[in-house]
């Protein structure tokens, strides 16, 4: 079953039913995300409520560069960080949230933060969009070809920033040259895909010819993570939960979840795992529902 995607136009028209479905579909995974970071139960509920309200308030400015789920998780991430800053609350043991990529800072419209400038040339919005598409297309075709080892190697390099010398051992390759070869072929394919998608040539100059470590003249890891180019559809995570994943996707998803530590797929997975049994979820849904509904009602008054 494909993941449900809301109708943005209906959300923007403050349609009760569509927002209700949003809550039903997403509260569990948002809660899973927040629960890893915030211990206090009431605070978790507040964050969830604020997230949904924030989503309703901001929906007019929804940016189609991102998916709705990214939009929602972006707000949730910001609210969580706000809370942690305010309360100086303890995070759960072993949770190294400081290292979580700031997926959301891009959503928060502050495009040119100093850290991004420091890391390289800033990609224009159009270039970002094209590059996101191209990386997704590459991930998809690699997945369809069943080349999961290749997919993991490229994710490790591009998203994880691993070096060739660390990568070949992890994936049981012959040596560093094998990693370089995989990278070379992926870049070649990416260049072709870019040319197809980008006749004006906005992106191509950013893809250096590259033999060294830096093939991109910008932070590819940021695009990879922000646009979630390799994140699995909920369908695959669902199959992981019931143990019916074929070997390749299973290897890739384990790598993506654990070694790449993808916070969004983790939240989705936890949500799917406890969907039946979480006593916190039902009353929470009711509270969130009540607060969103009262906001929607106030909006629809003449
Ligand atoms: Zn992911």
PDB file of C-alpha atoms and ligand atoms in Angstrom:
ATOM      1  CA  UNK A   1       0.000   0.000   0.000  1.00  0.00           C
ATOM      2  CA  UNK A   2       1.532   3.301  -1.009  1.00  0.00           C
ATOM      3  CA  UNK A   3       1.954   5.960   1.631  1.00  0.00           C
ATOM      4  CA  UNK A   4      -0.992   8.305   1.840  1.00  0.00           C
ATOM      5  CA  UNK A   5      -0.351  11.808   0.503  1.00  0.00           C
ATOM      6  CA  UNK A   6      -2.711  14.634   1.403  1.00  0.00           C
ATOM      7  CA  UNK A   7      -4.301  16.958  -1.095  1.00  0.00           C
ATOM      8  CA  UNK A   8      -2.491  20.230  -0.461  1.00  0.00           C
ATOM      9  CA  UNK A   9      -5.235  22.336  -2.027  1.00  0.00           C
ATOM     10  CA  UNK A  10      -7.758  20.871   0.395  1.00  0.00           C
ATOM     11  CA  UNK A  11      -5.429  21.475   3.309  1.00  0.00           C
ATOM     12  CA  UNK A  12      -4.968  25.052   2.183  1.00  0.00           C
ATOM     13  CA  UNK A  13      -8.738  25.431   2.069  1.00  0.00           C
ATOM     14  CA  UNK A  14      -8.735  24.302   5.749  1.00  0.00           C
ATOM     15  CA  UNK A  15     -10.744  21.216   4.958  1.00  0.00           C
ATOM     16  CA  UNK A  16     -11.556  19.444   8.262  1.00  0.00           C
ATOM     17  CA  UNK A  17     -11.641  15.976   6.813  1.00  0.00           C
ATOM     18  CA  UNK A  18      -8.288  16.272   5.105  1.00  0.00           C
ATOM     19  CA  UNK A  19      -6.639  17.622   8.236  1.00  0.00           C
ATOM     20  CA  UNK A  20      -8.189  14.867  10.287  1.00  0.00           C
ATOM     21  CA  UNK A  21      -6.677  12.316   7.955  1.00  0.00           C
ATOM     22  CA  UNK A  22      -3.325  14.069   8.318  1.00  0.00           C
ATOM     23  CA  UNK A  23      -3.545  13.588  12.063  1.00  0.00           C
ATOM     24  CA  UNK A  24      -4.519   9.946  11.739  1.00  0.00           C
ATOM     25  CA  UNK A  25      -1.733   9.230   9.317  1.00  0.00           C
ATOM     26  CA  UNK A  26       1.100  11.207  10.816  1.00  0.00           C
ATOM     27  CA  UNK A  27       0.657  11.610  14.584  1.00  0.00           C
ATOM     28  CA  UNK A  28       2.065   8.188  15.324  1.00  0.00           C
ATOM     29  CA  UNK A  29       5.290   8.747  13.451  1.00  0.00           C
ATOM     30  CA  UNK A  30       5.648  12.280  14.779  1.00  0.00           C
ATOM     31  CA  UNK A  31       5.187  10.953  18.273  1.00  0.00           C
ATOM     32  CA  UNK A  32       7.811   8.301  17.634  1.00  0.00           C
ATOM     33  CA  UNK A  33      10.189  11.039  16.532  1.00  0.00           C
ATOM     34  CA  UNK A  34       9.497  13.255  19.536  1.00  0.00           C
ATOM     35  CA  UNK A  35       9.562  10.389  22.019  1.00  0.00           C
ATOM     36  CA  UNK A  36      13.147   9.611  21.174  1.00  0.00           C
ATOM     37  CA  UNK A  37      14.088  13.119  22.162  1.00  0.00           C
ATOM     38  CA  UNK A  38      11.714  14.294  24.845  1.00  0.00           C
ATOM     39  CA  UNK A  39      11.161  12.356  28.017  1.00  0.00           C
ATOM     40  CA  UNK A  40       8.261  14.269  29.446  1.00  0.00           C
ATOM     41  CA  UNK A  41       4.956  13.002  28.259  1.00  0.00           C
ATOM     42  CA  UNK A  42       3.046  16.239  28.579  1.00  0.00           C
ATOM     43  CA  UNK A  43       5.737  18.095  26.738  1.00  0.00           C
ATOM     44  CA  UNK A  44       5.515  15.531  23.960  1.00  0.00           C
ATOM     45  CA  UNK A  45       1.826  16.162  23.625  1.00  0.00           C
ATOM     46  CA  UNK A  46       2.365  19.919  23.566  1.00  0.00           C
ATOM     47  CA  UNK A  47       4.947  19.547  20.845  1.00  0.00           C
ATOM     48  CA  UNK A  48       2.597  17.416  18.797  1.00  0.00           C
ATOM     49  CA  UNK A  49      -0.193  19.924  19.217  1.00  0.00           C
ATOM     50  CA  UNK A  50       2.042  22.832  18.293  1.00  0.00           C
ATOM     51  CA  UNK A  51       3.315  20.917  15.311  1.00  0.00           C
ATOM     52  CA  UNK A  52      -0.148  20.344  13.909  1.00  0.00           C
ATOM     53  CA  UNK A  53      -1.202  23.900  14.600  1.00  0.00           C
ATOM     54  CA  UNK A  54       1.987  25.167  13.012  1.00  0.00           C
ATOM     55  CA  UNK A  55       1.271  23.011   9.990  1.00  0.00           C
ATOM     56  CA  UNK A  56      -2.226  24.432   9.625  1.00  0.00           C
ATOM     57  CA  UNK A  57      -1.017  28.000  10.037  1.00  0.00           C
ATOM     58  CA  UNK A  58       1.836  27.633   7.609  1.00  0.00           C
ATOM     59  CA  UNK A  59       0.103  25.604   4.924  1.00  0.00           C
ATOM     60  CA  UNK A  60      -0.559  28.617   2.704  1.00  0.00           C
ATOM     61  CA  UNK A  61       3.197  28.919   2.245  1.00  0.00           C
ATOM     62  CA  UNK A  62       3.765  25.202   1.609  1.00  0.00           C
ATOM     63  CA  UNK A  63       6.820  24.737  -0.584  1.00  0.00           C
ATOM     64  CA  UNK A  64       6.358  22.055  -3.224  1.00  0.00           C
ATOM     65  CA  UNK A  65      10.087  21.392  -3.242  1.00  0.00           C
ATOM     66  CA  UNK A  66       9.409  19.204  -0.212  1.00  0.00           C
ATOM     67  CA  UNK A  67       6.901  16.483   0.474  1.00  0.00           C
ATOM     68  CA  UNK A  68       4.153  17.090   2.975  1.00  0.00           C
ATOM     69  CA  UNK A  69       5.766  14.632   5.343  1.00  0.00           C
ATOM     70  CA  UNK A  70       9.011  16.560   5.210  1.00  0.00           C
ATOM     71  CA  UNK A  71       7.102  19.742   5.869  1.00  0.00           C
ATOM     72  CA  UNK A  72       5.443  18.229   8.907  1.00  0.00           C
ATOM     73  CA  UNK A  73       8.587  16.633  10.276  1.00  0.00           C
ATOM     74  CA  UNK A  74      10.387  19.920   9.698  1.00  0.00           C
ATOM     75  CA  UNK A  75       7.976  21.760  11.941  1.00  0.00           C
ATOM     76  CA  UNK A  76       8.065  18.957  14.471  1.00  0.00           C
ATOM     77  CA  UNK A  77      11.849  19.055  14.535  1.00  0.00           C
ATOM     78  CA  UNK A  78      11.847  22.808  15.147  1.00  0.00           C
ATOM     79  CA  UNK A  79       9.292  22.553  17.932  1.00  0.00           C
ATOM     80  CA  UNK A  80      11.293  19.771  19.534  1.00  0.00           C
ATOM     81  CA  UNK A  81      14.478  21.820  19.397  1.00  0.00           C
ATOM     82  CA  UNK A  82      12.634  24.858  20.802  1.00  0.00           C
ATOM     83  CA  UNK A  83      11.393  22.758  23.661  1.00  0.00           C
ATOM     84  CA  UNK A  84      14.794  21.268  24.412  1.00  0.00           C
ATOM     85  CA  UNK A  85      16.353  24.689  24.379  1.00  0.00           C
ATOM     86  CA  UNK A  86      13.662  26.148  26.611  1.00  0.00           C
ATOM     87  CA  UNK A  87      13.588  23.411  29.135  1.00  0.00           C
ATOM     88  CA  UNK A  88      17.159  22.264  28.822  1.00  0.00           C
ATOM     89  CA  UNK A  89      15.414  18.931  29.102  1.00  0.00           C
ATOM     90  CA  UNK A  90      17.422  15.767  29.113  1.00  0.00           C
ATOM     91  CA  UNK A  91      17.354  13.767  25.963  1.00  0.00           C
ATOM     92  CA  UNK A  92      17.056  10.040  26.158  1.00  0.00           C
ATOM     93  CA  UNK A  93      20.234   8.209  27.021  1.00  0.00           C
ATOM     94  CA  UNK A  94      22.433   7.503  24.048  1.00  0.00           C
ATOM     95  CA  UNK A  95      20.595   9.907  21.816  1.00  0.00           C
ATOM     96  CA  UNK A  96      23.075  12.081  20.010  1.00  0.00           C
ATOM     97  CA  UNK A  97      20.567  14.466  18.606  1.00  0.00           C
ATOM     98  CA  UNK A  98      23.065  17.274  18.249  1.00  0.00           C
ATOM     99  CA  UNK A  99      24.398  15.402  15.254  1.00  0.00           C
ATOM    100  CA  UNK A 100      21.056  15.126  13.538  1.00  0.00           C
ATOM    101  CA  UNK A 101      21.215  16.974  10.242  1.00  0.00           C
ATOM    102  CA  UNK A 102      19.239  20.181  10.397  1.00  0.00           C
ATOM    103  CA  UNK A 103      16.720  19.067   7.832  1.00  0.00           C
ATOM    104  CA  UNK A 104      14.568  21.844   8.730  1.00  0.00           C
ATOM    105  CA  UNK A 105      16.676  24.856   8.655  1.00  0.00           C
ATOM    106  CA  UNK A 106      16.042  24.967   4.933  1.00  0.00           C
ATOM    107  CA  UNK A 107      12.317  24.856   5.501  1.00  0.00           C
ATOM    108  CA  UNK A 108      12.667  27.740   7.884  1.00  0.00           C
ATOM    109  CA  UNK A 109      13.495  29.949   4.874  1.00  0.00           C
ATOM    110  CA  UNK A 110      16.917  30.930   6.160  1.00  0.00           C
ATOM    111  CA  UNK A 111      18.663  29.747   3.033  1.00  0.00           C
ATOM    112  CA  UNK A 112      22.102  31.176   3.542  1.00  0.00           C
ATOM    113  CA  UNK A 113      23.220  30.268   7.014  1.00  0.00           C
ATOM    114  CA  UNK A 114      26.913  30.834   7.668  1.00  0.00           C
ATOM    115  CA  UNK A 115      27.582  27.119   7.969  1.00  0.00           C
ATOM    116  CA  UNK A 116      26.212  26.478   4.517  1.00  0.00           C
ATOM    117  CA  UNK A 117      28.271  29.239   2.992  1.00  0.00           C
ATOM    118  CA  UNK A 118      31.325  27.926   4.752  1.00  0.00           C
ATOM    119  CA  UNK A 119      30.759  24.470   3.307  1.00  0.00           C
ATOM    120  CA  UNK A 120      30.699  25.483  -0.274  1.00  0.00           C
ATOM    121  CA  UNK A 121      28.884  27.371  -2.942  1.00  0.00           C
ATOM    122  CA  UNK A 122      25.256  27.734  -2.274  1.00  0.00           C
ATOM    123  CA  UNK A 123      23.106  25.908  -4.746  1.00  0.00           C
ATOM    124  CA  UNK A 124      20.370  27.987  -6.233  1.00  0.00           C
ATOM    125  CA  UNK A 125      16.843  26.837  -5.555  1.00  0.00           C
ATOM    126  CA  UNK A 126      16.361  25.513  -9.059  1.00  0.00           C
ATOM    127  CA  UNK A 127      19.633  23.689  -8.963  1.00  0.00           C
ATOM    128  CA  UNK A 128      18.679  22.120  -5.646  1.00  0.00           C
ATOM    129  CA  UNK A 129      15.419  20.975  -7.079  1.00  0.00           C
ATOM    130  CA  UNK A 130      16.992  19.443 -10.162  1.00  0.00           C
ATOM    131  CA  UNK A 131      19.699  17.788  -8.182  1.00  0.00           C
ATOM    132  CA  UNK A 132      17.155  16.307  -5.788  1.00  0.00           C
ATOM    133  CA  UNK A 133      15.200  14.872  -8.718  1.00  0.00           C
ATOM    134  CA  UNK A 134      18.291  13.474 -10.328  1.00  0.00           C
ATOM    135  CA  UNK A 135      19.568  11.841  -7.165  1.00  0.00           C
ATOM    136  CA  UNK A 136      16.145  10.325  -6.548  1.00  0.00           C
ATOM    137  CA  UNK A 137      16.018   9.014 -10.107  1.00  0.00           C
ATOM    138  CA  UNK A 138      19.437   7.482  -9.656  1.00  0.00           C
ATOM    139  CA  UNK A 139      18.448   5.856  -6.365  1.00  0.00           C
ATOM    140  CA  UNK A 140      15.299   4.483  -7.933  1.00  0.00           C
ATOM    141  CA  UNK A 141      16.966   2.961 -10.943  1.00  0.00           C
ATOM    142  CA  UNK A 142      19.718   1.502  -8.794  1.00  0.00           C
ATOM    143  CA  UNK A 143      17.087  -0.002  -6.499  1.00  0.00           C
ATOM    144  CA  UNK A 144      15.227  -1.449  -9.469  1.00  0.00           C
ATOM    145  CA  UNK A 145      18.407  -2.960 -10.812  1.00  0.00           C
ATOM    146  CA  UNK A 146      18.826  -4.659  -7.459  1.00  0.00           C
ATOM    147  CA  UNK A 147      22.208  -3.015  -6.957  1.00  0.00           C
ATOM    148  CA  UNK A 148      21.882  -2.480  -3.243  1.00  0.00           C
ATOM    149  CA  UNK A 149      25.568  -2.654  -2.521  1.00  0.00           C
ATOM    150  CA  UNK A 150      26.168   0.140  -4.989  1.00  0.00           C
ATOM    151  CA  UNK A 151      23.373   2.134  -3.435  1.00  0.00           C
ATOM    152  CA  UNK A 152      24.866   1.771   0.029  1.00  0.00           C
ATOM    153  CA  UNK A 153      28.337   2.707  -1.144  1.00  0.00           C
ATOM    154  CA  UNK A 154      27.063   5.891  -2.775  1.00  0.00           C
ATOM    155  CA  UNK A 155      24.923   6.820   0.185  1.00  0.00           C
ATOM    156  CA  UNK A 156      27.863   6.286   2.500  1.00  0.00           C
ATOM    157  CA  UNK A 157      30.019   8.559   0.354  1.00  0.00           C
ATOM    158  CA  UNK A 158      27.518  11.230  -0.591  1.00  0.00           C
ATOM    159  CA  UNK A 159      25.327  11.388   2.446  1.00  0.00           C
ATOM    160  CA  UNK A 160      27.531   9.960   5.157  1.00  0.00           C
ATOM    161  CA  UNK A 161      30.693  11.664   3.910  1.00  0.00           C
ATOM    162  CA  UNK A 162      32.680   8.448   4.320  1.00  0.00           C
ATOM    163  CA  UNK A 163      36.096   8.224   2.770  1.00  0.00           C
ATOM    164  CA  UNK A 164      37.004   5.638   0.171  1.00  0.00           C
ATOM    165  CA  UNK A 165      39.404   3.936   2.517  1.00  0.00           C
ATOM    166  CA  UNK A 166      36.718   3.359   5.142  1.00  0.00           C
ATOM    167  CA  UNK A 167      34.079   2.387   2.649  1.00  0.00           C
ATOM    168  CA  UNK A 168      35.627  -0.567   0.852  1.00  0.00           C
ATOM    169  CA  UNK A 169      36.059  -2.642   4.003  1.00  0.00           C
ATOM    170  CA  UNK A 170      32.523  -2.100   5.200  1.00  0.00           C
ATOM    171  CA  UNK A 171      31.060  -3.319   1.931  1.00  0.00           C
ATOM    172  CA  UNK A 172      33.449  -6.164   1.336  1.00  0.00           C
ATOM    173  CA  UNK A 173      34.966  -4.614  -1.770  1.00  0.00           C
ATOM    174  CA  UNK A 174      38.367  -5.509  -3.156  1.00  0.00           C
ATOM    175  CA  UNK A 175      40.071  -2.224  -2.255  1.00  0.00           C
ATOM    176  CA  UNK A 176      39.781   1.549  -2.424  1.00  0.00           C
ATOM    177  CA  UNK A 177      39.942   1.506  -6.191  1.00  0.00           C
ATOM    178  CA  UNK A 178      36.711  -0.443  -6.304  1.00  0.00           C
ATOM    179  CA  UNK A 179      35.032   2.334  -4.337  1.00  0.00           C
ATOM    180  CA  UNK A 180      36.467   4.952  -6.678  1.00  0.00           C
ATOM    181  CA  UNK A 181      35.138   2.959  -9.629  1.00  0.00           C
ATOM    182  CA  UNK A 182      31.622   2.830  -8.209  1.00  0.00           C
ATOM    183  CA  UNK A 183      31.775   6.546  -7.523  1.00  0.00           C
ATOM    184  CA  UNK A 184      33.088   7.304 -10.991  1.00  0.00           C
ATOM    185  CA  UNK A 185      30.273   5.371 -12.684  1.00  0.00           C
ATOM    186  CA  UNK A 186      27.620   6.902 -10.459  1.00  0.00           C
ATOM    187  CA  UNK A 187      28.847  10.399 -11.218  1.00  0.00           C
ATOM    188  CA  UNK A 188      28.899   9.645 -14.902  1.00  0.00           C
ATOM    189  CA  UNK A 189      25.324   8.445 -14.780  1.00  0.00           C
ATOM    190  CA  UNK A 190      24.303  11.449 -12.668  1.00  0.00           C
ATOM    191  CA  UNK A 191      25.814  13.790 -15.227  1.00  0.00           C
ATOM    192  CA  UNK A 192      23.735  12.167 -17.959  1.00  0.00           C
ATOM    193  CA  UNK A 193      20.594  12.437 -15.862  1.00  0.00           C
ATOM    194  CA  UNK A 194      21.360  16.068 -15.082  1.00  0.00           C
ATOM    195  CA  UNK A 195      21.773  16.851 -18.759  1.00  0.00           C
ATOM    196  CA  UNK A 196      18.372  15.322 -19.475  1.00  0.00           C
ATOM    197  CA  UNK A 197      16.656  17.288 -16.743  1.00  0.00           C
ATOM    198  CA  UNK A 198      18.540  20.496 -16.996  1.00  0.00           C
ATOM    199  CA  UNK A 199      18.842  21.712 -20.576  1.00  0.00           C
ATOM    200  CA  UNK A 200      19.677  25.209 -19.344  1.00  0.00           C
ATOM    201  CA  UNK A 201      22.735  23.867 -17.588  1.00  0.00           C
ATOM    202  CA  UNK A 202      22.048  25.272 -14.122  1.00  0.00           C
ATOM    203  CA  UNK A 203      23.430  22.299 -12.270  1.00  0.00           C
ATOM    204  CA  UNK A 204      26.108  20.822 -14.459  1.00  0.00           C
ATOM    205  CA  UNK A 205      28.809  23.293 -13.465  1.00  0.00           C
ATOM    206  CA  UNK A 206      28.441  22.120  -9.870  1.00  0.00           C
ATOM    207  CA  UNK A 207      29.336  18.565 -10.798  1.00  0.00           C
ATOM    208  CA  UNK A 208      33.073  18.659 -11.009  1.00  0.00           C
ATOM    209  CA  UNK A 209      34.955  16.227 -13.208  1.00  0.00           C
ATOM    210  CA  UNK A 210      36.474  14.938 -10.024  1.00  0.00           C
ATOM    211  CA  UNK A 211      38.938  12.223  -9.169  1.00  0.00           C
ATOM    212  CA  UNK A 212      39.517  13.396  -5.632  1.00  0.00           C
ATOM    213  CA  UNK A 213      37.254  13.300  -2.615  1.00  0.00           C
ATOM    214  CA  UNK A 214      35.270  16.393  -3.595  1.00  0.00           C
ATOM    215  CA  UNK A 215      33.215  15.671  -6.673  1.00  0.00           C
ATOM    216  CA  UNK A 216      30.672  18.301  -5.908  1.00  0.00           C
ATOM    217  CA  UNK A 217      31.200  21.958  -5.584  1.00  0.00           C
ATOM    218  CA  UNK A 218      28.632  22.111  -2.809  1.00  0.00           C
ATOM    219  CA  UNK A 219      27.375  20.014   0.038  1.00  0.00           C
ATOM    220  CA  UNK A 220      25.732  17.038  -1.645  1.00  0.00           C
ATOM    221  CA  UNK A 221      25.084  15.452   1.714  1.00  0.00           C
ATOM    222  CA  UNK A 222      22.726  18.252   2.565  1.00  0.00           C
ATOM    223  CA  UNK A 223      20.690  17.784  -0.604  1.00  0.00           C
ATOM    224  CA  UNK A 224      20.708  14.039  -0.090  1.00  0.00           C
ATOM    225  CA  UNK A 225      19.368  14.297   3.435  1.00  0.00           C
ATOM    226  CA  UNK A 226      17.077  17.290   3.094  1.00  0.00           C
ATOM    227  CA  UNK A 227      15.345  15.889   0.082  1.00  0.00           C
ATOM    228  CA  UNK A 228      15.440  12.405   1.544  1.00  0.00           C
ATOM    229  CA  UNK A 229      16.488  10.998  -1.776  1.00  0.00           C
ATOM    230  CA  UNK A 230      16.982   7.468  -0.480  1.00  0.00           C
ATOM    231  CA  UNK A 231      14.317   7.330   2.213  1.00  0.00           C
ATOM    232  CA  UNK A 232      12.117   4.297   1.863  1.00  0.00           C
ATOM    233  CA  UNK A 233       8.405   4.470   1.215  1.00  0.00           C
ATOM    234  CA  UNK A 234       6.394   3.381   4.214  1.00  0.00           C
ATOM    235  CA  UNK A 235       5.463   0.268   2.285  1.00  0.00           C
ATOM    236  CA  UNK A 236       9.031  -1.035   2.535  1.00  0.00           C
ATOM    237  CA  UNK A 237       9.320  -0.167   6.207  1.00  0.00           C
ATOM    238  CA  UNK A 238       6.046  -1.997   6.772  1.00  0.00           C
ATOM    239  CA  UNK A 239       7.487  -5.075   5.113  1.00  0.00           C
ATOM    240  CA  UNK A 240      10.556  -4.731   7.291  1.00  0.00           C
ATOM    241  CA  UNK A 241       8.349  -4.824  10.389  1.00  0.00           C
ATOM    242  CA  UNK A 242       6.619  -8.018   9.323  1.00  0.00           C
ATOM    243  CA  UNK A 243       9.893  -9.544   8.188  1.00  0.00           C
ATOM    244  CA  UNK A 244       9.016  -9.943   4.525  1.00  0.00           C
ATOM    245  CA  UNK A 245      11.767  -7.835   2.982  1.00  0.00           C
ATOM    246  CA  UNK A 246      14.020  -9.443   0.388  1.00  0.00           C
ATOM    247  CA  UNK A 247      17.687  -9.534   1.235  1.00  0.00           C
ATOM    248  CA  UNK A 248      18.814  -6.493  -0.784  1.00  0.00           C
ATOM    249  CA  UNK A 249      16.275  -3.976   0.465  1.00  0.00           C
ATOM    250  CA  UNK A 250      16.718  -5.376   3.974  1.00  0.00           C
ATOM    251  CA  UNK A 251      20.462  -4.761   3.858  1.00  0.00           C
ATOM    252  CA  UNK A 252      19.993  -1.294   2.473  1.00  0.00           C
ATOM    253  CA  UNK A 253      17.313  -0.269   4.955  1.00  0.00           C
ATOM    254  CA  UNK A 254      19.290  -1.539   7.924  1.00  0.00           C
ATOM    255  CA  UNK A 255      22.253   0.461   6.718  1.00  0.00           C
ATOM    256  CA  UNK A 256      20.149   3.565   6.100  1.00  0.00           C
ATOM    257  CA  UNK A 257      18.452   3.344   9.488  1.00  0.00           C
ATOM    258  CA  UNK A 258      21.403   2.416  11.615  1.00  0.00           C
ATOM    259  CA  UNK A 259      24.594   3.587   9.981  1.00  0.00           C
ATOM    260  CA  UNK A 260      23.147   6.637   8.246  1.00  0.00           C
ATOM    261  CA  UNK A 261      20.897   7.108  11.260  1.00  0.00           C
ATOM    262  CA  UNK A 262      18.006   8.536   9.276  1.00  0.00           C
ATOM    263  CA  UNK A 263      15.703  10.122  11.845  1.00  0.00           C
ATOM    264  CA  UNK A 264      12.683  10.143   9.542  1.00  0.00           C
ATOM    265  CA  UNK A 265      12.766   6.510   8.564  1.00  0.00           C
ATOM    266  CA  UNK A 266      13.417   5.606  12.197  1.00  0.00           C
ATOM    267  CA  UNK A 267      10.341   7.509  13.270  1.00  0.00           C
ATOM    268  CA  UNK A 268       8.283   5.821  10.587  1.00  0.00           C
ATOM    269  CA  UNK A 269       9.566   2.415  11.539  1.00  0.00           C
ATOM    270  CA  UNK A 270       8.884   2.901  15.240  1.00  0.00           C
ATOM    271  CA  UNK A 271       5.430   4.139  14.401  1.00  0.00           C
ATOM    272  CA  UNK A 272       4.728   1.041  12.327  1.00  0.00           C
ATOM    273  CA  UNK A 273       6.087  -1.245  15.032  1.00  0.00           C
ATOM    274  CA  UNK A 274       3.837   0.016  17.770  1.00  0.00           C
ATOM    275  CA  UNK A 275       0.865   1.116  15.763  1.00  0.00           C
ATOM    276  CA  UNK A 276      -1.374  -1.478  17.447  1.00  0.00           C
ATOM    277  CA  UNK A 277      -0.276  -1.191  20.980  1.00  0.00           C
ATOM    278  CA  UNK A 278       0.600   2.342  21.959  1.00  0.00           C
ATOM    279  CA  UNK A 279      -1.674   3.538  24.779  1.00  0.00           C
ATOM    280  CA  UNK A 280      -0.346   7.075  24.429  1.00  0.00           C
ATOM    281  CA  UNK A 281      -1.485   7.532  20.884  1.00  0.00           C
ATOM    282  CA  UNK A 282      -5.263   7.419  21.134  1.00  0.00           C
ATOM    283  CA  UNK A 283      -5.833  10.118  23.771  1.00  0.00           C
ATOM    284  CA  UNK A 284      -3.147  12.183  22.113  1.00  0.00           C
ATOM    285  CA  UNK A 285      -4.930  12.027  18.792  1.00  0.00           C
ATOM    286  CA  UNK A 286      -8.033  13.301  20.507  1.00  0.00           C
ATOM    287  CA  UNK A 287      -6.235  16.262  22.039  1.00  0.00           C
ATOM    288  CA  UNK A 288      -4.504  17.183  18.813  1.00  0.00           C
ATOM    289  CA  UNK A 289      -7.778  16.803  16.999  1.00  0.00           C
ATOM    290  CA  UNK A 290      -9.568  19.156  19.364  1.00  0.00           C
ATOM    291  CA  UNK A 291      -6.973  21.890  19.125  1.00  0.00           C
ATOM    292  CA  UNK A 292      -6.613  21.737  15.355  1.00  0.00           C
ATOM    293  CA  UNK A 293     -10.342  21.647  14.903  1.00  0.00           C
ATOM    294  CA  UNK A 294     -10.907  24.718  17.017  1.00  0.00           C
ATOM    295  CA  UNK A 295      -8.301  26.529  14.971  1.00  0.00           C
ATOM    296  CA  UNK A 296      -9.887  25.403  11.717  1.00  0.00           C
ATOM    297  CA  UNK A 297     -13.303  26.503  12.952  1.00  0.00           C
ATOM    298  CA  UNK A 298     -11.961  29.916  13.855  1.00  0.00           C
ATOM    299  CA  UNK A 299     -10.461  30.195  10.386  1.00  0.00           C
ATOM    300  CA  UNK A 300     -13.619  29.318   8.585  1.00  0.00           C
ATOM    301  CA  UNK A 301     -15.741  31.897  10.391  1.00  0.00           C
ATOM    302  CA  UNK A 302     -16.616  34.785   8.105  1.00  0.00           C
TER     303      UNK A 302
HETATM  304 ZN1  LIG B   1      15.368   7.833   5.577  1.00  0.00          ZN
END
